[in-house]
Amino acid sequence: MYGTRRALLCAWLCATAIAAHAGPRAEVIHWWTSGGESAAVKQVEQAYRDAGGTWVDTAIAGGDQSRAVTINRIIGGNPPTAAQFNTSKQFLDIIEEDLLNPVDDLARRDRWDEVLPAPIVDVIKVRGHWYAVPMNIHMQTWIWYSKAAFAKAGIAREPATMDELFADLDKLKAAGIIPLAHGGQAWQDILLFSMVLSNMGGRDLYLKVIRDRDQAAIRSAAFRKVLVAYKRLQAYVDPASPGRNWNDATALVIGGKAGMQIMGDWAKGEFIAAGQAPGRQFGCLPGLGGDSPYLIQGDVFVFPKTGDAGALRAQKLLASVVEQPGVQLAFNKLKGSVPVRLDADASQFDVCARKGMAILRDPKRPVGVAEVYLTPDQNGALQDVLTAYWNTNMPVERAQNSIASALRY
Amino acid sequence: MATLRLSRVTPWTALLPMALVAALGYLGAGLWTFYISLTGSRTFPSGHFIGLAQYHRLFDNERWMLSLHNLAAYGVLFVLACLVIGFLLAVFIDQNVKGEGVFRTIFLYPYAMSFVATGLVWQWLLTPGDGIDGTLRELGFQDVRFDWIVSQDVAIYTVVIATVWQMSGLVMALMLAGLRGVDPEIWKAARLDGIPAWRVYAQIILPLLWPTIATVLLLLATAVAKLYDAVVAMTQGGPGIASEVPAKFIMDHLFLRSNVGLASAGAIVLLVPVLALLAPYAYARSRKEAA
């Protein structure tokens, strides 16, 4: 009895002692909790352990919830060592309050100015300092289509213009297939809209509206055409669409019940989990035509300010581990995204990811998604208008006016 | 002398913690929220004073206006339906039905469960193609359509249905307690005079139940103002923004959209009708106590 207790006590003490000597201890808040995501983050955790650190995992389901916890803990004076954010303006306010540690050394050493795509640099570099370590790049507006459904509808080649897209949707409809699988949730509505705006309006109009919030561009005839085309897509969506989750919409494409879905590259995981292979049972189209803008976002780690030397060491170690090419490959293969470095080795990825990595190297094509340029509440206000416009018979003029006033503040 | 003073001090001492909590937690937080609503706070509270600009922006916001409109429509229907159904259920149980305990439990059960869970069940039930809609069609009613939850105009009513299902049991329990408190002599007298039961309920019992009804109204009114979980679980404010409510707008702007200033302005606006509702009630009570 006493023996076991003493053994237990020793085990506990010894474990604590080992932990104390196990090098920098990093508490990491993130929201990678789904199957593939948590497998991906385990790779980072393992690499951090191998580098001599102790990883304390604080996984919180749901990005909103996770970010709220991070911000509350920063305000409360008990920040985590590192925390996940999206590559967006979500953490701009924290930078401006001077609550994040910059990672300038690492950025200089790894020449981030040269090897990271410009939209990513724009968000993580503020007034000459680097405040976040990028993990991955997601492209949000892929067109995923079912090869079986396309064959049934008699579609021989992938659409290259908006008109061809509508023609294909008509063919799918005539063949008795749901032409467009869409989950009617606000964030999916804005994603669909971004796809139409970038493919139809091109890079210039997209950036003028979303990045510059240019009132004249928003009130232009070209932008109105985009809004009309966006709304036109609604005729190709099935009645049960409102409120549907994105993966349920993907399941419709996987089953051949729907022709296509416009969704980020995380949808690929659903196809693969269902035993389908890219280029065989399903196709992936990064945009219409050869030079469509490529809408990217991703995840980053930020490092809340701390005076504690141990925590500072942990932050430095984590930042350098995350950027190792091996860690980047292992993480992104499981996550469905692609590495942030333009010089990453593409040969280990599937055909869709390879297409994406090639596009990323063309400096004219990558642009950020709306969240990269807009503050969370501007983005939210835009989302409110778009989802109302999508779901009601709001006249296009009114939608245009509402967008102008949503982006004015 | 000393004992007298002690006996006077004791109740105040006992009340002090509660008074402090009320003063700091409610009043203090309320004032702080009002102050923040006058600033340009974003993710973090800031002291940058911008006057009533947040309120101006709030009432320029289509979603906020629709939320207020939804809340009014929801509030009227929800309160009325809960009162009527709760009262009828209570009257039903008051007839000394067999297995009263079983019925009481069944009616009260929805209230005991988390709405986040039951709201999801309601969402499934109401999804067109599945649930009620699908069952009706499988039973052979091919032309019947029950797609309220995805409809712009009536989605908010599905929230009414589900929350009435949840709350009317509680209303029943309170009303039943009231009914049980009615003097049996009244019933005897009414029976002797040959007055039909429904008239006794309508003209004698209901007025007697007034204090119970006031309590129920207060509970229901606060439930209306804080309506949030039902909408999140059932429609997420959709389709589009058709079933948005003010509490969801405030929560979204506090956390998701990092605009504490605008959220605070919304919270203050939401506080006004609650106070307007509470004030007459508190006034009536204070008059009664004084009399």
mmCIF file of N, CA and C in Angstrom, chain A residues 8 24 30 58 66 98 101 113 117 120 136 140 174 200 212 244 254 309 311-312 316 351 353 374 404:
data_model
loop_
_atom_site.group_PDB
_atom_site.id
_atom_site.type_symbol
_atom_site.label_atom_id
_atom_site.label_comp_id
_atom_site.label_asym_id
_atom_site.label_seq_id
_atom_site.Cartn_x
_atom_site.Cartn_y
_atom_site.Cartn_z
ATOM 1 N N LEU A 8 3.870 6.194 -6.623
ATOM 2 C CA LEU A 8 3.053 7.202 -7.311
ATOM 3 C C LEU A 8 3.597 8.601 -7.073
ATOM 4 N N PRO A 24 11.774 24.882 -23.061
ATOM 5 C CA PRO A 24 10.724 25.894 -23.106
ATOM 6 C C PRO A 24 9.332 25.266 -23.169
ATOM 7 N N HIS A 30 -5.542 26.892 -30.066
ATOM 8 C CA HIS A 30 -5.907 26.785 -31.480
ATOM 9 C C HIS A 30 -7.263 26.127 -31.592
ATOM 10 N N THR A 58 -4.033 23.653 -25.882
ATOM 11 C CA THR A 58 -5.339 24.168 -25.488
ATOM 12 C C THR A 58 -6.170 24.307 -26.748
ATOM 13 N N SER A 66 -12.505 30.269 -29.875
ATOM 14 C CA SER A 66 -11.078 30.212 -29.592
ATOM 15 C C SER A 66 -10.463 31.610 -29.575
ATOM 16 N N ASP A 98 -0.219 47.123 -28.957
ATOM 17 C CA ASP A 98 1.143 46.724 -28.612
ATOM 18 C C ASP A 98 1.154 45.534 -27.657
ATOM 19 N N ASN A 101 4.357 40.136 -29.467
ATOM 20 C CA ASN A 101 5.797 40.170 -29.704
ATOM 21 C C ASN A 101 6.074 39.998 -31.191
ATOM 22 N N ASP A 113 10.014 38.478 -46.924
ATOM 23 C CA ASP A 113 9.640 39.450 -47.938
ATOM 24 C C ASP A 113 9.635 38.838 -49.332
ATOM 25 N N PRO A 117 3.683 34.964 -50.262
ATOM 26 C CA PRO A 117 2.816 35.705 -51.182
ATOM 27 C C PRO A 117 2.416 37.061 -50.585
ATOM 28 N N ILE A 120 -0.365 37.701 -47.912
ATOM 29 C CA ILE A 120 -0.039 37.224 -46.559
ATOM 30 C C ILE A 120 0.858 38.256 -45.874
ATOM 31 N N ASN A 136 -0.056 28.185 -43.092
ATOM 32 C CA ASN A 136 -0.587 27.523 -44.288
ATOM 33 C C ASN A 136 -1.343 28.533 -45.144
ATOM 34 N N GLN A 140 -9.904 29.763 -51.129
ATOM 35 C CA GLN A 140 -11.281 29.598 -50.675
ATOM 36 C C GLN A 140 -12.324 29.368 -51.751
ATOM 37 N N ALA A 174 -31.024 20.508 -66.665
ATOM 38 C CA ALA A 174 -31.806 19.742 -67.632
ATOM 39 C C ALA A 174 -31.633 18.246 -67.409
ATOM 40 N N MET A 200 -15.549 37.506 -62.407
ATOM 41 C CA MET A 200 -16.262 38.305 -63.387
ATOM 42 C C MET A 200 -15.693 39.720 -63.438
ATOM 43 N N ASP A 212 -10.035 48.573 -51.245
ATOM 44 C CA ASP A 212 -10.053 50.036 -51.137
ATOM 45 C C ASP A 212 -11.401 50.567 -50.668
ATOM 46 N N ARG A 244 -27.731 24.907 -44.534
ATOM 47 C CA ARG A 244 -26.992 23.654 -44.698
ATOM 48 C C ARG A 244 -25.502 23.859 -44.422
ATOM 49 N N ILE A 254 -20.277 14.651 -53.941
ATOM 50 C CA ILE A 254 -19.622 13.342 -53.854
ATOM 51 C C ILE A 254 -20.573 12.250 -54.343
ATOM 52 N N ALA A 309 11.117 35.366 -19.382
ATOM 53 C CA ALA A 309 12.187 34.914 -20.281
ATOM 54 C C ALA A 309 11.908 33.520 -20.826
ATOM 55 N N ALA A 311 8.982 32.053 -21.320
ATOM 56 C CA ALA A 311 7.926 32.116 -22.331
ATOM 57 C C ALA A 311 8.467 32.679 -23.638
ATOM 58 N N LEU A 312 9.363 33.656 -23.505
ATOM 59 C CA LEU A 312 9.957 34.268 -24.688
ATOM 60 C C LEU A 312 10.761 33.242 -25.479
ATOM 61 N N LYS A 316 10.108 31.847 -29.337
ATOM 62 C CA LYS A 316 11.136 31.840 -30.392
ATOM 63 C C LYS A 316 11.278 30.450 -30.992
ATOM 64 N N VAL A 351 -2.850 16.560 -57.114
ATOM 65 C CA VAL A 351 -2.902 17.360 -58.330
ATOM 66 C C VAL A 351 -3.549 18.734 -58.091
ATOM 67 N N ALA A 353 -3.628 20.504 -55.178
ATOM 68 C CA ALA A 353 -2.707 21.343 -54.415
ATOM 69 C C ALA A 353 -1.550 21.803 -55.301
ATOM 70 N N LEU A 374 -10.741 43.586 -44.905
ATOM 71 C CA LEU A 374 -11.773 44.261 -44.124
ATOM 72 C C LEU A 374 -11.627 43.921 -42.645
ATOM 73 N N ALA A 404 -22.591 49.739 -50.204
ATOM 74 C CA ALA A 404 -21.854 50.999 -50.099
ATOM 75 C C ALA A 404 -21.882 51.514 -48.672
#
